[in-house]
Amino acid sequence: MDLFFSCDIEGVCGAAAWDQLGPGTPELQALCAQMTREVAAACRAAVRAGGERILVKDAHDSARNIDPSVLPEEVQINRGWAGDVYSMMSGIQHGDWDAAVFTGYHAAACCDGNPLSHTMNTSVDYVEINGVRASEFTLNAYMAGYHGVPVCFVSGDASLCDSARRMIPDIATVPVNKGDGNSATSLHPALAVKRIEETLRAQLESGAYRTCIVPMPPK
């Protein structure tokens, strides 16, 4: 299998406040470390399920959040921004991917499912496609679908995971946080890592990833 990963941070286990994302703060360092552990767990699952080519797109802020040394040797990582229209999905245009995997994803702007909810950036009030509020997951899943790539897995907050299942019923999800106003209740970080690895590996080994076709909008 050839697998494309898009990895964000506001849906990582323990994400709860914008202050955590301040440059150079200890909380950002801790959150980046957890992001790295979650991405590494998903990559291990992919390798153990038979993944041969795995490309990780670091897709938050500077796009230099993940520690590459923690990832399996089979993994390539794209850091920084190419400046192309693919944004968080940059790289999906280069290859014949069997499936896409999203980690650390979060609820859409104007949704109370995550205290860090937004779509693309905090200056955008909300994004709609054909009258329906869209998350970054929605936009990026459509980008995968445009290239014929199934989206088989997402981890993040419970609200985002629920909306992902409504869009792609066969997708495997791991909710690691549950938003409540300006707070979030999270799993233990080690349990989040364990569930991500086990759930994605089962999804890939079962072959269910093939049915995770993205339903493209009619217009």
Coordinates of C-alpha atoms in Angstrom, one line a residue:
M1 CA 0.0 0.0 0.0
D2 CA 0.9 3.6 -0.7
L3 CA -0.5 5.9 2.0
F4 CA -0.7 9.7 2.4
F5 CA -1.0 11.3 5.8
S6 CA -2.2 14.8 6.6
C7 CA -1.4 15.7 10.3
D8 CA -2.8 18.6 12.3
I9 CA -2.4 19.6 16.0
E10 CA -5.7 21.1 17.4
G11 CA -7.2 17.6 17.5
V12 CA -4.3 16.0 19.3
C13 CA -4.9 14.4 22.7
G14 CA -4.7 17.2 25.3
A15 CA -5.3 20.2 23.0
A16 CA -7.6 22.5 24.9
A17 CA -6.6 26.2 24.6
W18 CA -5.0 28.6 22.1
D19 CA -2.4 29.5 24.7
Q20 CA -0.9 26.0 24.2
L21 CA 0.1 27.0 20.7
G22 CA 2.2 30.0 21.6
P23 CA 5.6 29.9 19.9
G24 CA 8.3 28.5 22.1
T25 CA 6.1 27.8 25.1
P26 CA 6.5 24.5 27.1
E27 CA 2.9 23.6 26.3
L28 CA 3.5 23.9 22.6
Q29 CA 6.6 21.6 22.9
A30 CA 4.5 19.1 24.9
L31 CA 1.7 19.2 22.3
C32 CA 4.1 18.8 19.4
A33 CA 5.6 15.8 21.2
Q34 CA 2.1 14.3 21.5
M35 CA 1.4 15.1 17.9
T36 CA 4.6 13.2 17.0
R37 CA 3.7 10.2 19.1
E38 CA 0.2 10.0 17.5
V39 CA 1.6 10.3 14.0
A40 CA 4.3 7.7 14.8
A41 CA 1.6 5.3 16.0
A42 CA -0.4 5.7 12.8
C43 CA 2.8 5.2 10.8
R44 CA 3.7 2.0 12.7
A45 CA 0.2 0.7 12.0
A46 CA 0.6 1.4 8.3
V47 CA 4.0 -0.3 8.1
R48 CA 2.8 -3.4 10.0
A49 CA -0.3 -3.6 7.7
G50 CA 1.9 -3.6 4.6
G51 CA 2.5 0.0 3.8
E52 CA 5.4 0.4 1.5
R53 CA 5.3 4.1 0.6
I54 CA 4.2 6.5 3.4
L55 CA 4.3 10.2 3.0
V56 CA 3.4 12.4 6.1
K57 CA 2.4 16.0 5.5
D58 CA 3.0 18.1 8.6
A59 CA 0.1 20.4 8.2
H60 CA -0.1 22.8 11.2
D61 CA 1.2 26.4 11.3
S62 CA 4.9 26.4 10.3
A63 CA 4.5 22.7 9.2
R64 CA 7.5 21.9 11.3
N65 CA 5.9 20.4 14.3
I66 CA 6.7 16.6 14.0
D67 CA 10.0 15.2 15.1
P68 CA 11.0 13.0 12.1
S69 CA 13.4 10.9 14.1
V70 CA 10.6 9.3 16.0
L71 CA 8.9 8.1 12.9
P72 CA 9.5 4.6 11.3
E73 CA 12.4 4.6 8.8
E74 CA 10.0 3.7 6.0
V75 CA 8.3 7.1 6.3
Q76 CA 9.0 10.3 4.4
I77 CA 7.8 13.6 5.8
N78 CA 7.0 16.9 4.0
R79 CA 7.7 19.9 6.2
G80 CA 7.1 23.6 5.5
W81 CA 4.7 24.9 2.9
A82 CA 5.1 24.5 -0.9
G83 CA 2.7 27.4 -1.6
D84 CA 0.5 25.2 -3.8
V85 CA -3.3 25.0 -3.8
Y86 CA -3.1 21.6 -2.0
S87 CA -2.1 23.2 1.3
M88 CA -2.6 20.6 4.1
M89 CA -2.8 17.9 1.4
S90 CA 0.3 19.0 -0.5
G91 CA 1.9 15.8 -1.9
I92 CA -1.3 13.9 -2.7
Q93 CA -0.9 15.1 -6.3
H94 CA 2.4 13.2 -6.5
G95 CA 1.6 9.6 -6.5
D96 CA -1.1 6.8 -6.9
W97 CA -2.2 6.5 -3.2
D98 CA -4.3 3.6 -1.9
A99 CA -5.7 5.7 1.0
A100 CA -5.4 8.9 3.0
V101 CA -5.0 9.1 6.8
F102 CA -5.7 12.2 8.9
T103 CA -4.5 12.7 12.5
G104 CA -5.0 15.5 14.9
Y105 CA -8.0 17.0 13.1
H106 CA -10.6 19.3 14.8
A107 CA -14.2 20.6 14.5
A108 CA -15.2 23.2 12.0
A109 CA -15.4 26.9 12.7
C110 CA -18.5 27.9 14.7
C111 CA -18.8 24.4 16.2
D112 CA -18.6 23.8 19.9
G113 CA -17.0 20.4 19.6
N114 CA -13.5 21.8 20.2
P115 CA -12.4 24.9 22.1
L116 CA -9.9 25.3 19.2
S117 CA -12.5 24.9 16.4
H118 CA -11.7 26.8 13.2
T119 CA -11.5 26.3 9.5
M120 CA -8.2 27.1 7.9
N121 CA -7.5 30.1 10.1
T122 CA -9.1 32.0 12.9
S123 CA -9.9 35.1 10.8
V124 CA -12.5 33.0 8.9
D125 CA -15.9 33.0 10.5
Y126 CA -17.0 29.8 8.7
V127 CA -16.8 28.0 5.4
E128 CA -19.8 26.6 3.6
I129 CA -20.0 24.2 0.6
N130 CA -23.4 24.1 -1.0
G131 CA -24.9 25.6 2.2
V132 CA -23.3 23.2 4.6
R133 CA -20.6 24.2 7.2
A134 CA -17.3 22.7 6.2
S135 CA -14.3 21.7 8.4
E136 CA -10.7 21.3 7.3
F137 CA -11.5 17.6 7.2
T138 CA -14.3 18.3 4.7
L139 CA -12.1 20.4 2.5
N140 CA -9.2 17.9 2.6
A141 CA -11.3 14.9 2.2
Y142 CA -12.7 16.4 -1.0
M143 CA -9.2 17.1 -2.2
A144 CA -8.4 13.4 -1.7
G145 CA -11.6 12.4 -3.4
Y146 CA -10.8 14.6 -6.4
H147 CA -7.7 12.5 -6.8
G148 CA -9.6 9.2 -6.3
V149 CA -8.1 8.5 -2.9
P150 CA -10.2 7.0 -0.2
V151 CA -10.0 8.6 3.3
C152 CA -9.9 5.7 5.7
F153 CA -9.0 7.1 9.1
V154 CA -9.2 10.2 11.2
S155 CA -8.3 11.0 14.8
G156 CA -9.2 14.1 16.7
D157 CA -12.1 15.5 18.7
A158 CA -15.4 13.5 19.1
S159 CA -17.4 16.1 17.1
L160 CA -15.1 16.0 14.1
C161 CA -15.1 12.2 14.2
D162 CA -18.9 12.1 14.2
S163 CA -19.1 14.4 11.2
A164 CA -16.4 12.4 9.4
R165 CA -18.5 9.2 9.8
R166 CA -21.6 11.0 8.4
M167 CA -19.6 12.0 5.4
I168 CA -17.7 8.6 4.9
P169 CA -19.6 5.9 6.8
D170 CA -16.8 3.3 6.6
I171 CA -14.1 5.5 7.9
A172 CA -12.3 4.4 11.1
T173 CA -12.2 7.1 13.8
V174 CA -10.4 7.6 17.1
P175 CA -11.8 10.4 19.2
V176 CA -9.2 11.5 21.7
N177 CA -10.8 14.7 23.0
K178 CA -14.4 15.8 23.7
G179 CA -15.0 19.6 23.7
D180 CA -17.4 21.3 26.2
G181 CA -17.5 25.1 25.8
N182 CA -13.9 26.3 26.4
S183 CA -12.8 23.0 27.9
A184 CA -11.9 19.6 26.6
T185 CA -11.9 16.2 28.2
S186 CA -9.1 14.0 26.9
L187 CA -8.0 10.4 27.0
H188 CA -4.7 9.5 28.6
P189 CA -2.1 10.4 26.0
A190 CA -0.7 6.8 26.0
L191 CA -4.2 5.4 25.5
A192 CA -4.8 7.7 22.6
V193 CA -1.6 6.5 20.9
K194 CA -2.5 2.9 21.5
R195 CA -6.0 3.3 20.0
I196 CA -4.7 5.1 17.0
E197 CA -2.3 2.3 16.2
E198 CA -4.7 -0.5 16.8
T199 CA -7.6 1.1 15.0
L200 CA -5.7 2.1 11.9
R201 CA -3.9 -1.2 11.6
A202 CA -7.2 -3.1 11.8
Q203 CA -8.7 -0.8 9.1
L204 CA -5.9 -1.4 6.8
E205 CA -5.4 -5.1 7.3
S206 CA -9.2 -5.8 6.9
G207 CA -9.2 -4.0 3.5
A208 CA -12.0 -1.8 4.6
Y209 CA -10.0 1.3 3.5
R210 CA -11.1 0.5 -0.1
T211 CA -14.7 1.3 0.7
C212 CA -14.0 4.7 2.2
I213 CA -14.8 6.5 -1.0
V214 CA -15.3 10.3 -0.6
P215 CA -18.8 11.3 -1.8
M216 CA -18.0 14.3 -4.0
P217 CA -20.4 17.3 -4.0
P218 CA -22.7 17.6 -7.1
K219 CA -21.4 21.1 -7.9

